[in-house]
Tab-separated table of C-alpha atoms and ligand atoms in Angstrom:
chain	number	residue	atom	x	y	z
Y	1	MET	CA	-24.823	27.226	-39.286
Y	2	GLY	CA	-23.319	23.784	-38.798
Y	3	ASP	CA	-23.926	20.547	-40.570
Y	4	VAL	CA	-27.285	18.838	-40.838
Y	5	VAL	CA	-27.879	15.253	-41.885
Y	6	VAL	CA	-31.345	14.150	-42.953
Y	7	ARG	CA	-31.045	10.477	-42.256
Y	8	GLY	CA	-32.910	7.365	-43.308
Y	9	GLY	CA	-35.531	8.824	-45.624
Y	10	VAL	CA	-36.497	8.060	-49.192
Y	11	VAL	CA	-35.219	11.089	-51.079
Y	12	VAL	CA	-37.304	12.246	-54.018
Y	13	LEU	CA	-34.790	13.298	-56.665
Y	14	ALA	CA	-35.417	14.738	-60.118
Y	15	GLU	CA	-35.422	11.325	-61.827
Y	16	ARG	CA	-36.093	8.787	-59.095
Y	17	ALA	CA	-36.721	8.237	-55.399
Y	18	GLU	CA	-33.998	6.498	-53.407
Y	19	ARG	CA	-33.072	5.792	-49.815
Y	20	LEU	CA	-30.226	8.191	-49.108
Y	21	ASP	CA	-28.878	10.414	-46.383
Y	22	VAL	CA	-28.666	14.092	-47.269
Y	23	VAL	CA	-25.789	16.093	-45.853
Y	24	ALA	CA	-25.980	19.866	-45.684
Y	25	HIS	CA	-23.340	22.396	-44.692
Y	26	ASP	CA	-24.152	26.067	-44.127
Y	27	GLY	CA	-27.592	25.528	-45.615
Y	28	VAL	CA	-26.413	23.896	-48.839
Y	29	VAL	CA	-26.561	20.228	-49.841
Y	30	VAL	CA	-23.008	18.914	-49.978
Y	31	ALA	CA	-23.560	15.167	-50.314
Y	32	LEU	CA	-26.119	12.449	-50.949
Y	33	THR	CA	-24.787	9.260	-49.446
Y	34	PRO	CA	-25.904	5.656	-48.894
Y	35	PRO	CA	-27.867	5.361	-45.629
Y	36	GLY	CA	-25.813	5.206	-42.451
Y	37	THR	CA	-22.449	6.003	-44.001
Y	38	VAL	CA	-22.006	9.558	-42.672
Y	39	ASP	CA	-20.225	10.363	-39.439
Y	40	THR	CA	-22.868	12.245	-37.438
Y	41	LEU	CA	-20.660	13.329	-34.536
Y	42	GLY	CA	-21.373	16.983	-33.755
Y	43	VAL	CA	-23.963	17.184	-36.478
Y	44	GLU	CA	-27.700	17.923	-36.235
Y	45	VAL	CA	-29.443	14.719	-37.221
Y	46	VAL	CA	-32.943	14.898	-38.671
Y	47	ASP	CA	-34.519	11.468	-38.471
Y	48	ALA	CA	-36.430	10.767	-41.682
Y	49	ASP	CA	-36.908	7.048	-41.173
Y	50	GLY	CA	-40.178	6.024	-42.826
Y	51	LEU	CA	-40.547	9.442	-44.456
Y	52	LEU	CA	-40.255	10.836	-47.951
Y	53	VAL	CA	-37.790	13.681	-48.312
Y	54	PHE	CA	-39.224	16.011	-50.945
Y	55	PRO	CA	-37.497	19.097	-52.248
Y	56	GLY	CA	-39.014	22.168	-50.617
Y	57	VAL	CA	-41.937	23.356	-52.684
Y	58	VAL	CA	-41.385	26.456	-54.830
Y	59	ASP	CA	-44.815	28.079	-54.979
Y	60	ALA	CA	-44.588	30.555	-57.838
Y	61	HIS	CA	-47.937	32.199	-57.147
Y	62	VAL	CA	-48.955	33.552	-53.749
Y	63	HIS	CA	-50.554	36.809	-52.620
Y	64	PHE	CA	-49.153	37.784	-49.221
Y	65	ASP	CA	-50.412	41.417	-49.511
Y	66	ASP	CA	-47.665	42.737	-47.258
Y	67	PRO	CA	-46.850	45.572	-46.696
Y	68	GLY	CA	-50.074	47.477	-46.301
Y	69	ARG	CA	-52.708	44.791	-46.265
Y	70	ALA	CA	-51.481	42.201	-43.788
Y	71	ASP	CA	-55.016	41.991	-42.413
Y	72	TRP	CA	-55.721	40.062	-45.648
Y	73	GLU	CA	-52.553	37.990	-45.498
Y	74	GLY	CA	-49.028	38.915	-44.560
Y	75	PHE	CA	-45.561	37.385	-44.536
Y	76	ASP	CA	-46.041	36.315	-40.915
Y	77	HIS	CA	-49.157	34.157	-41.325
Y	78	GLY	CA	-48.552	33.387	-44.988
Y	79	SER	CA	-45.053	32.089	-44.395
Y	80	ALA	CA	-46.267	30.036	-41.438
Y	81	ALA	CA	-48.814	28.350	-43.712
Y	82	ALA	CA	-46.133	27.879	-46.363
Y	83	ALA	CA	-43.733	26.316	-43.874
Y	84	ALA	CA	-46.428	23.956	-42.586
Y	85	GLY	CA	-47.135	22.911	-46.165
Y	86	GLY	CA	-43.552	22.086	-47.095
Y	87	VAL	CA	-43.209	25.283	-49.138
Y	88	THR	CA	-39.722	26.747	-48.790
Y	89	THR	CA	-39.854	29.466	-51.447
Y	90	VAL	CA	-42.821	31.617	-52.389
Y	91	VAL	CA	-42.969	34.010	-55.311
Y	92	ASP	CA	-45.231	36.841	-54.293
Y	93	MET	CA	-47.652	38.579	-56.615
Y	94	PRO	CA	-47.498	42.361	-57.054
Y	95	ILE	CA	-51.167	43.163	-56.456
Y	96	ASP	CA	-53.156	43.351	-53.198
Y	97	SER	CA	-50.346	44.896	-51.181
Y	98	ASP	CA	-50.439	48.622	-50.499
Y	99	PRO	CA	-48.680	50.018	-52.419
Y	100	PRO	CA	-48.852	47.411	-55.179
Y	101	THR	CA	-45.451	46.302	-56.448
Y	102	VAL	CA	-45.327	48.569	-59.490
Y	103	THR	CA	-42.218	50.658	-58.734
Y	104	ALA	CA	-38.678	49.836	-57.656
Y	105	ASP	CA	-39.383	51.440	-54.271
Y	106	ALA	CA	-42.350	49.108	-53.830
Y	107	VAL	CA	-40.173	46.096	-54.728
Y	108	ARG	CA	-37.726	47.193	-52.038
Y	109	ALA	CA	-40.510	47.783	-49.503
Y	110	LYS	CA	-41.900	44.319	-50.108
Y	111	ALA	CA	-38.439	42.775	-49.913
Y	112	ALA	CA	-37.935	44.509	-46.555
Y	113	ALA	CA	-41.269	43.169	-45.259
Y	114	ALA	CA	-40.318	39.671	-46.428
Y	115	ARG	CA	-36.906	39.796	-44.770
Y	116	GLU	CA	-38.455	40.966	-41.521
Y	117	ARG	CA	-41.367	38.566	-41.272
Y	118	SER	CA	-41.058	35.584	-43.616
Y	119	ARG	CA	-39.939	32.178	-42.371
Y	120	VAL	CA	-39.454	30.901	-45.895
Y	121	ASP	CA	-37.521	32.360	-48.807
Y	122	VAL	CA	-39.278	34.854	-51.035
Y	123	ALA	CA	-38.967	36.036	-54.605
Y	124	LEU	CA	-41.025	38.855	-56.073
Y	125	TRP	CA	-43.035	39.412	-59.228
Y	126	ALA	CA	-43.161	43.023	-60.450
Y	127	GLY	CA	-46.424	44.505	-61.656
Y	128	LEU	CA	-46.871	45.331	-65.335
Y	129	THR	CA	-49.641	47.868	-65.854
Y	130	PRO	CA	-50.051	50.667	-68.421
Y	131	ARG	CA	-48.582	53.012	-65.799
Y	132	SER	CA	-45.607	50.905	-64.733
Y	133	VAL	CA	-44.023	50.385	-68.162
Y	134	GLY	CA	-41.388	53.012	-67.392
Y	135	ASP	CA	-40.471	51.296	-64.113
Y	136	LEU	CA	-39.845	47.761	-65.401
Y	137	ALA	CA	-36.071	48.034	-65.774
Y	138	ALA	CA	-35.711	49.499	-62.280
Y	139	MET	CA	-37.874	46.739	-60.818
Y	140	VAL	CA	-35.690	44.049	-62.403
Y	141	GLU	CA	-32.679	45.907	-61.046
Y	142	ALA	CA	-34.334	45.818	-57.605
Y	143	GLY	CA	-34.605	42.040	-57.832
Y	144	ALA	CA	-37.951	41.124	-59.409
Y	145	VAL	CA	-38.077	37.758	-61.199
Y	146	GLY	CA	-40.507	38.788	-63.938
Y	147	PHE	CA	-43.608	40.801	-64.673
Y	148	LYS	CA	-47.221	40.024	-63.806
Y	149	ALA	CA	-50.067	41.568	-65.758
Y	150	PHE	CA	-53.825	41.282	-65.895
Y	151	ALA	CA	-55.762	40.906	-69.134
Y	152	CYS	CA	-58.957	41.795	-67.247
Y	153	PRO	CA	-59.767	44.059	-64.277
Y	154	SER	CA	-57.777	42.911	-61.229
Y	155	GLY	CA	-60.223	44.233	-58.662
Y	156	TRP	CA	-57.863	47.106	-57.789
Y	157	ASP	CA	-57.906	50.569	-59.365
Y	158	ASP	CA	-54.182	50.879	-58.632
Y	159	PHE	CA	-53.477	47.749	-60.695
Y	160	PRO	CA	-55.217	48.237	-64.043
Y	161	PRO	CA	-55.124	45.650	-66.837
Y	162	VAL	CA	-52.690	45.912	-69.738
Y	163	ASP	CA	-53.786	46.928	-73.209
Y	164	ASP	CA	-52.054	45.950	-76.468
Y	165	ALA	CA	-49.441	48.693	-76.220
Y	166	SER	CA	-48.478	48.189	-72.576
Y	167	LEU	CA	-48.354	44.406	-72.900
Y	168	ALA	CA	-46.141	44.793	-75.973
Y	169	ALA	CA	-43.864	47.198	-74.084
Y	170	GLY	CA	-43.736	44.829	-71.120
Y	171	CYS	CA	-42.901	41.911	-73.394
Y	172	ALA	CA	-40.114	43.881	-75.060
Y	173	ALA	CA	-38.608	44.636	-71.645
Y	174	ALA	CA	-39.055	41.030	-70.542
Y	175	ALA	CA	-37.277	39.781	-73.654
Y	176	ALA	CA	-34.417	42.201	-73.051
Y	177	PHE	CA	-33.968	41.011	-69.451
Y	178	ASP	CA	-34.881	37.378	-70.253
Y	179	VAL	CA	-37.582	37.268	-67.586
Y	180	PRO	CA	-41.086	35.900	-68.089
Y	181	VAL	CA	-44.300	37.860	-68.379
Y	182	ALA	CA	-47.023	36.164	-66.329
Y	183	VAL	CA	-50.552	37.018	-67.401
Y	184	HIS	CA	-53.919	36.467	-65.772
Y	185	CYS	CA	-55.732	35.391	-68.920
Y	186	GLU	CA	-59.445	36.070	-68.945
Y	187	ASP	CA	-61.356	38.110	-71.514
Y	188	ARG	CA	-64.379	39.043	-69.428
Y	189	ARG	CA	-66.167	40.466	-72.479
Y	190	LEU	CA	-66.681	36.795	-73.318
Y	191	GLY	CA	-67.991	35.905	-69.866
Y	192	SER	CA	-66.174	33.478	-67.594
Y	193	GLY	CA	-66.348	30.265	-69.638
Y	194	PRO	CA	-63.384	28.455	-71.208
Y	195	GLU	CA	-63.587	30.634	-74.333
Y	196	SER	CA	-62.717	33.661	-72.192
Y	197	GLU	CA	-59.444	32.023	-71.098
Y	198	VAL	CA	-58.638	30.738	-74.584
Y	199	ALA	CA	-59.139	34.079	-76.308
Y	200	SER	CA	-57.032	35.817	-73.684
Y	201	VAL	CA	-54.182	33.285	-73.917
Y	202	ARG	CA	-54.200	33.702	-77.711
Y	203	TRP	CA	-54.105	37.483	-77.399
Y	204	ALA	CA	-51.235	37.490	-74.898
Y	205	ALA	CA	-49.271	34.804	-76.763
Y	206	THR	CA	-49.569	36.714	-80.043
Y	207	ILE	CA	-48.062	39.824	-78.467
Y	208	ALA	CA	-45.423	37.935	-76.461
Y	209	SER	CA	-44.235	35.867	-79.393
Y	210	ALA	CA	-43.921	38.955	-81.606
Y	211	ALA	CA	-41.640	40.446	-78.933
Y	212	GLY	CA	-39.693	37.215	-78.399
Y	213	ALA	CA	-40.783	37.171	-74.743
Y	214	ARG	CA	-41.518	34.188	-72.531
Y	215	LEU	CA	-45.217	34.215	-71.631
Y	216	HIS	CA	-46.396	32.374	-68.528
Y	217	VAL	CA	-50.109	31.640	-68.252
Y	218	VAL	CA	-50.995	31.682	-64.558
Y	219	HIS	CA	-53.736	29.517	-63.032
Y	220	ALA	CA	-55.176	27.949	-66.184
Y	221	SER	CA	-58.490	26.418	-65.201
Y	222	ALA	CA	-59.930	25.309	-68.572
Y	223	CYS	CA	-58.411	22.424	-70.530
Y	224	GLU	CA	-58.833	24.462	-73.694
Y	225	ALA	CA	-56.644	27.223	-72.214
Y	226	VAL	CA	-53.856	24.696	-71.599
Y	227	ASP	CA	-54.220	23.467	-75.187
Y	228	GLU	CA	-54.068	27.008	-76.537
Y	229	ALA	CA	-50.943	27.756	-74.482
Y	230	ARG	CA	-49.273	24.607	-75.819
Y	231	ARG	CA	-49.705	25.793	-79.389
Y	232	TRP	CA	-47.195	28.585	-78.757
Y	233	PRO	CA	-43.473	27.905	-78.394
Y	234	GLY	CA	-41.976	29.520	-75.315
Y	235	VAL	CA	-45.283	29.698	-73.433
Y	236	THR	CA	-45.458	28.015	-70.037
Y	237	VAL	CA	-48.635	27.223	-68.159
Y	238	GLU	CA	-49.521	26.599	-64.528
Y	239	THR	CA	-52.610	25.206	-62.884
Y	240	CYS	CA	-53.640	24.996	-59.238
Y	241	PRO	CA	-54.620	22.154	-56.906
Y	242	HIS	CA	-58.209	23.409	-56.608
Y	243	TYR	CA	-58.743	23.021	-60.353
Y	244	LEU	CA	-57.397	19.471	-60.151
Y	245	VAL	CA	-59.499	18.200	-57.280
Y	246	LEU	CA	-62.650	20.325	-57.017
Y	247	THR	CA	-65.607	20.756	-59.382
Y	248	ASP	CA	-68.255	23.405	-59.904
Y	249	GLY	CA	-70.561	21.167	-57.865
Y	250	ASP	CA	-68.109	21.317	-54.967
Y	251	VAL	CA	-68.032	25.098	-55.256
Y	252	ARG	CA	-71.814	25.242	-54.890
Y	253	ALA	CA	-71.611	23.004	-51.825
Y	254	ILE	CA	-68.623	24.708	-50.186
Y	255	GLY	CA	-69.486	28.317	-50.979
Y	256	ALA	CA	-67.341	31.402	-50.575
Y	257	THR	CA	-63.964	29.812	-49.755
Y	258	ALA	CA	-64.038	27.869	-53.043
Y	259	ARG	CA	-64.736	30.825	-55.318
Y	260	CYS	CA	-61.907	32.040	-57.501
Y	261	ALA	CA	-61.150	33.496	-60.923
Y	262	PRO	CA	-61.044	31.858	-63.354
Y	263	PRO	CA	-63.672	29.614	-61.816
Y	264	ILE	CA	-63.435	25.939	-60.926
Y	265	ARG	CA	-65.110	24.071	-63.788
Y	266	SER	CA	-66.896	20.791	-64.506
Y	267	ALA	CA	-65.888	17.281	-63.482
Y	268	ALA	CA	-65.149	16.550	-67.148
Y	269	ASN	CA	-62.805	19.555	-67.287
Y	270	ARG	CA	-61.086	18.348	-64.128
Y	271	GLU	CA	-60.431	14.948	-65.693
Y	272	GLY	CA	-59.147	16.697	-68.791
Y	273	LEU	CA	-56.700	18.727	-66.696
Y	274	TRP	CA	-55.361	15.522	-65.168
Y	275	ALA	CA	-54.871	14.027	-68.632
Y	276	ARG	CA	-52.911	17.100	-69.688
Y	277	LEU	CA	-50.898	17.071	-66.470
Y	278	ARG	CA	-49.991	13.417	-66.958
Y	279	GLY	CA	-49.172	14.122	-70.585
Y	280	GLY	CA	-46.642	16.790	-69.637
Y	281	ASP	CA	-48.665	19.742	-70.937
Y	282	ILE	CA	-48.625	21.657	-67.642
Y	283	ASP	CA	-45.305	23.140	-66.547
Y	284	TRP	CA	-45.913	23.643	-62.867
Y	285	ILE	CA	-48.501	23.761	-60.126
Y	286	ALA	CA	-48.886	26.766	-57.848
Y	287	SER	CA	-51.406	27.527	-55.138
Y	288	ASP	CA	-52.562	31.037	-56.133
Y	289	HIS	CA	-52.910	31.490	-52.361
Y	290	SER	CA	-55.176	34.529	-52.293
Y	291	PRO	CA	-56.908	35.194	-48.965
Y	292	CYS	CA	-59.072	38.107	-47.905
Y	293	PRO	CA	-60.976	39.004	-44.743
Y	294	PRO	CA	-64.010	36.687	-44.459
Y	295	ALA	CA	-66.488	39.579	-44.501
Y	296	LEU	CA	-65.345	40.530	-48.005
Y	297	ARG	CA	-66.391	37.121	-49.311
Y	298	ARG	CA	-70.024	38.088	-48.729
Y	299	GLY	CA	-72.321	40.666	-50.286
Y	300	ALA	CA	-73.194	41.722	-53.806
Y	301	HIS	CA	-69.597	41.803	-55.096
Y	302	PRO	CA	-67.778	39.163	-53.052
Y	303	TRP	CA	-63.998	38.927	-53.296
Y	304	ALA	CA	-62.839	35.612	-54.730
Y	305	GLY	CA	-59.621	33.763	-53.987
Y	306	ILE	CA	-58.526	30.486	-52.493
Y	307	SER	CA	-56.154	29.998	-49.575
Y	308	GLY	CA	-54.053	27.035	-50.579
Y	309	VAL	CA	-50.336	27.496	-49.915
Y	310	GLN	CA	-50.385	25.050	-47.008
Y	311	LEU	CA	-52.154	22.182	-48.747
Y	312	THR	CA	-50.734	21.953	-52.275
Y	313	LEU	CA	-48.300	19.144	-51.551
Y	314	ALA	CA	-50.725	17.205	-49.343
Y	315	VAL	CA	-53.551	17.465	-51.883
Y	316	LEU	CA	-51.337	16.199	-54.714
Y	317	LEU	CA	-50.034	13.329	-52.585
Y	318	ASP	CA	-53.586	12.374	-51.732
Y	319	ALA	CA	-54.542	12.484	-55.405
Y	320	GLY	CA	-52.069	9.683	-56.003
Y	321	LEU	CA	-49.781	11.487	-58.420
Y	322	ASP	CA	-46.353	9.889	-58.722
Y	323	ARG	CA	-43.958	11.374	-56.158
Y	324	VAL	CA	-41.206	12.167	-58.654
Y	325	ARG	CA	-43.767	13.965	-60.835
Y	326	ILE	CA	-45.038	15.881	-57.806
Y	327	ALA	CA	-41.521	17.005	-56.949
Y	328	GLY	CA	-40.961	18.094	-60.534
Y	329	LEU	CA	-44.210	20.056	-60.809
Y	330	LEU	CA	-43.654	21.759	-57.448
Y	331	THR	CA	-40.083	22.888	-58.154
Y	332	ALA	CA	-40.093	23.567	-61.914
Y	333	ALA	CA	-40.661	27.278	-61.449
Y	334	ALA	CA	-37.223	27.625	-59.842
Y	335	ALA	CA	-35.451	27.056	-63.147
Y	336	ALA	CA	-37.894	29.144	-65.181
Y	337	LEU	CA	-37.446	32.066	-62.776
Y	338	ARG	CA	-33.690	31.419	-62.383
Y	339	LEU	CA	-33.831	31.202	-58.588
Y	340	PRO	CA	-30.304	30.342	-57.470
Y	341	GLY	CA	-30.037	27.307	-55.199
Y	342	LYS	CA	-33.706	26.420	-55.579
Y	343	GLY	CA	-35.198	23.407	-57.342
Y	344	PRO	CA	-34.567	19.675	-57.033
Y	345	ILE	CA	-32.577	18.080	-54.228
Y	346	SER	CA	-29.022	17.985	-55.544
Y	347	VAL	CA	-25.515	18.808	-54.422
Y	348	GLY	CA	-25.023	22.572	-54.533
Y	349	ASN	CA	-28.689	23.435	-54.110
Y	350	ASP	CA	-30.112	24.836	-50.899
Y	351	ALA	CA	-31.025	22.362	-48.150
Y	352	ASP	CA	-34.761	23.022	-48.590
Y	353	PHE	CA	-36.800	19.956	-47.714
Y	354	ALA	CA	-40.356	18.876	-47.010
Y	355	LEU	CA	-40.449	15.699	-44.949
Y	356	VAL	CA	-43.634	13.792	-45.641
Y	357	ASP	CA	-45.288	10.882	-43.912
Y	358	PRO	CA	-46.864	9.176	-46.939
Y	359	ASP	CA	-49.147	6.998	-44.820
Y	360	ALA	CA	-50.544	9.621	-42.457
Y	361	SER	CA	-54.304	9.841	-42.855
Y	362	TRP	CA	-55.807	13.040	-41.562
Y	363	GLY	CA	-58.772	15.286	-41.955
Y	364	VAL	CA	-58.128	18.966	-42.638
Y	365	GLU	CA	-59.481	21.151	-39.834
Y	366	ALA	CA	-59.364	24.928	-39.484
Y	367	LYS	CA	-57.144	24.546	-36.425
Y	368	ASP	CA	-54.483	22.869	-38.602
Y	369	LEU	CA	-54.176	25.912	-40.824
Y	370	PHE	CA	-51.742	28.779	-40.335
Y	371	ASP	CA	-52.990	31.314	-42.869
Y	372	ARG	CA	-54.369	34.594	-41.561
Y	373	HIS	CA	-58.025	33.587	-41.691
Y	374	ARG	CA	-57.757	29.775	-41.507
Y	375	ALA	CA	-60.001	29.501	-44.542
Y	376	SER	CA	-59.800	26.704	-47.082
Y	377	PRO	CA	-62.127	24.830	-49.418
Y	378	PHE	CA	-60.267	21.711	-48.285
Y	379	ILE	CA	-61.461	21.926	-44.667
Y	380	GLY	CA	-63.288	18.694	-43.936
Y	381	ARG	CA	-61.393	16.787	-46.595
Y	382	ALA	CA	-59.708	13.497	-45.702
Y	383	LEU	CA	-56.140	13.352	-46.992
Y	384	ARG	CA	-53.482	10.661	-47.072
Y	385	GLY	CA	-49.958	12.012	-46.824
Y	386	ARG	CA	-48.846	14.835	-44.572
Y	387	VAL	CA	-45.935	17.218	-44.198
Y	388	VAL	CA	-44.317	16.592	-40.811
Y	389	ARG	CA	-41.239	18.815	-41.000
Y	390	THR	CA	-39.895	21.545	-43.249
Y	391	LEU	CA	-36.347	22.834	-43.519
Y	392	VAL	CA	-35.249	26.044	-45.233
Y	393	ARG	CA	-31.500	26.116	-45.926
Y	394	GLY	CA	-30.997	23.460	-43.266
Y	395	ARG	CA	-33.051	25.265	-40.618
Y	396	THR	CA	-36.243	23.662	-39.333
Y	397	VAL	CA	-39.086	26.120	-39.871
Y	398	TYR	CA	-41.935	23.712	-39.142
Y	399	ASP	CA	-42.304	20.566	-37.121
Y	400	ILE	CA	-45.653	18.869	-36.695
Y	401	GLU	CA	-45.112	18.599	-32.942
Y	402	ALA	CA	-43.445	21.951	-32.270
Y	403	GLY	CA	-45.322	24.035	-34.856
Y	404	VAL	CA	-43.721	26.867	-36.803
Y	405	CYS	CA	-40.543	28.671	-35.816
Y	406	ASP	CA	-40.559	32.357	-34.915
Y	407	ALA	CA	-41.251	34.768	-37.759
Y	408	GLY	CA	-38.290	35.934	-39.790
Y	409	GLY	CA	-35.238	34.186	-41.170
Y	410	GLY	CA	-36.463	34.121	-44.757
Y	411	ARG	CA	-34.266	35.486	-47.491
Y	412	VAL	CA	-35.229	37.393	-50.590
Y	413	VAL	CA	-34.051	35.468	-53.634
Y	414	ARG	CA	-33.037	37.458	-56.682
Y	415	PRO	CA	-32.789	35.824	-60.073
Y	416	ALA	CA	-29.359	34.692	-61.185
Y	417	GLN	CA	-27.728	36.952	-63.762
Y	418	ILE	CA	-27.188	35.379	-67.136
G	501	LIG	ZN1	-53.273	35.116	-58.220
């Protein structure tokens, strides 16, 4: 691949935003130069005049369910939605696919599906269950970035929750390989209120800290869960856009597409999450993109999960969060998961960019969405700020006029060795 220059935009760097041209060679950023100072002869020029150039979003929590359950969501539709949302790397969760990612063979099967169908780059979580403890080393060897476990039933018989012994064994392996253990923290014996999250975080953090492992609390929804996580050194915590902008009242109004676990809570909790986010208590934001066929959202035991990979960046822009903070929160997982070349825009990193029109006002419609079922609790929402073009390693994978590129082209990213 030749050279690409992203010209005339305001580049959102790790510490500041500045008008710069970004020069990429073979998919890697090689220079950040004052505007108009690069010779563009024979070079692909991407005009970013009037646009913000964000680092491509690293979404550390998606469920693309592929192979085996692409009728829920697969790398084809999922990566199209990611590309249209400025997401250039997704880290896929080990449940929902068939087989679940609980063996080295399953890691390789998922990697093959990603390479074949994904437009964006992909990294893989490995599943930690009582049955997969003996497979953890082989899964790291096969390229997994860390282990994901459930503290409560996952909804799948082939992905049971961890108990004390299997979580301890998983944490010991994680410490040995210096990879994180991500845990879905809910203690359903306590119901679904904040105390369920808090008790579960405390349980997981106690076991992880005894093993010297890095615990990552996925999708914290209750403020108290964030506070509990912060009490433990070495524990990181993520939240999701839906917890930051929606309330339990919205869930009642919107219905099935806004139901998730843990649930979206009160307006007061939402404000509390913002305070913690602004105070630096939340390490990163991920979508927990978790679609299912619409029919499964109905009935006595409806499946819960929010499709959000496409709208994370737009929703945070609309919420008025500072752009440098947004870039930090949407790329921080790259360092924690040791994804080579991923993270902030800087020389030596991959040329992964989300070009954003900060002034575009638009209303989210189903036809704008690229996920398998075009379902989102944000349909009907007016947003200010929109992704207009996305580049993965210098290659345009989405353009607001042209749409998404053909499926494929994504790489599987393995963690850097220490
Ligand atoms: Zn999830």
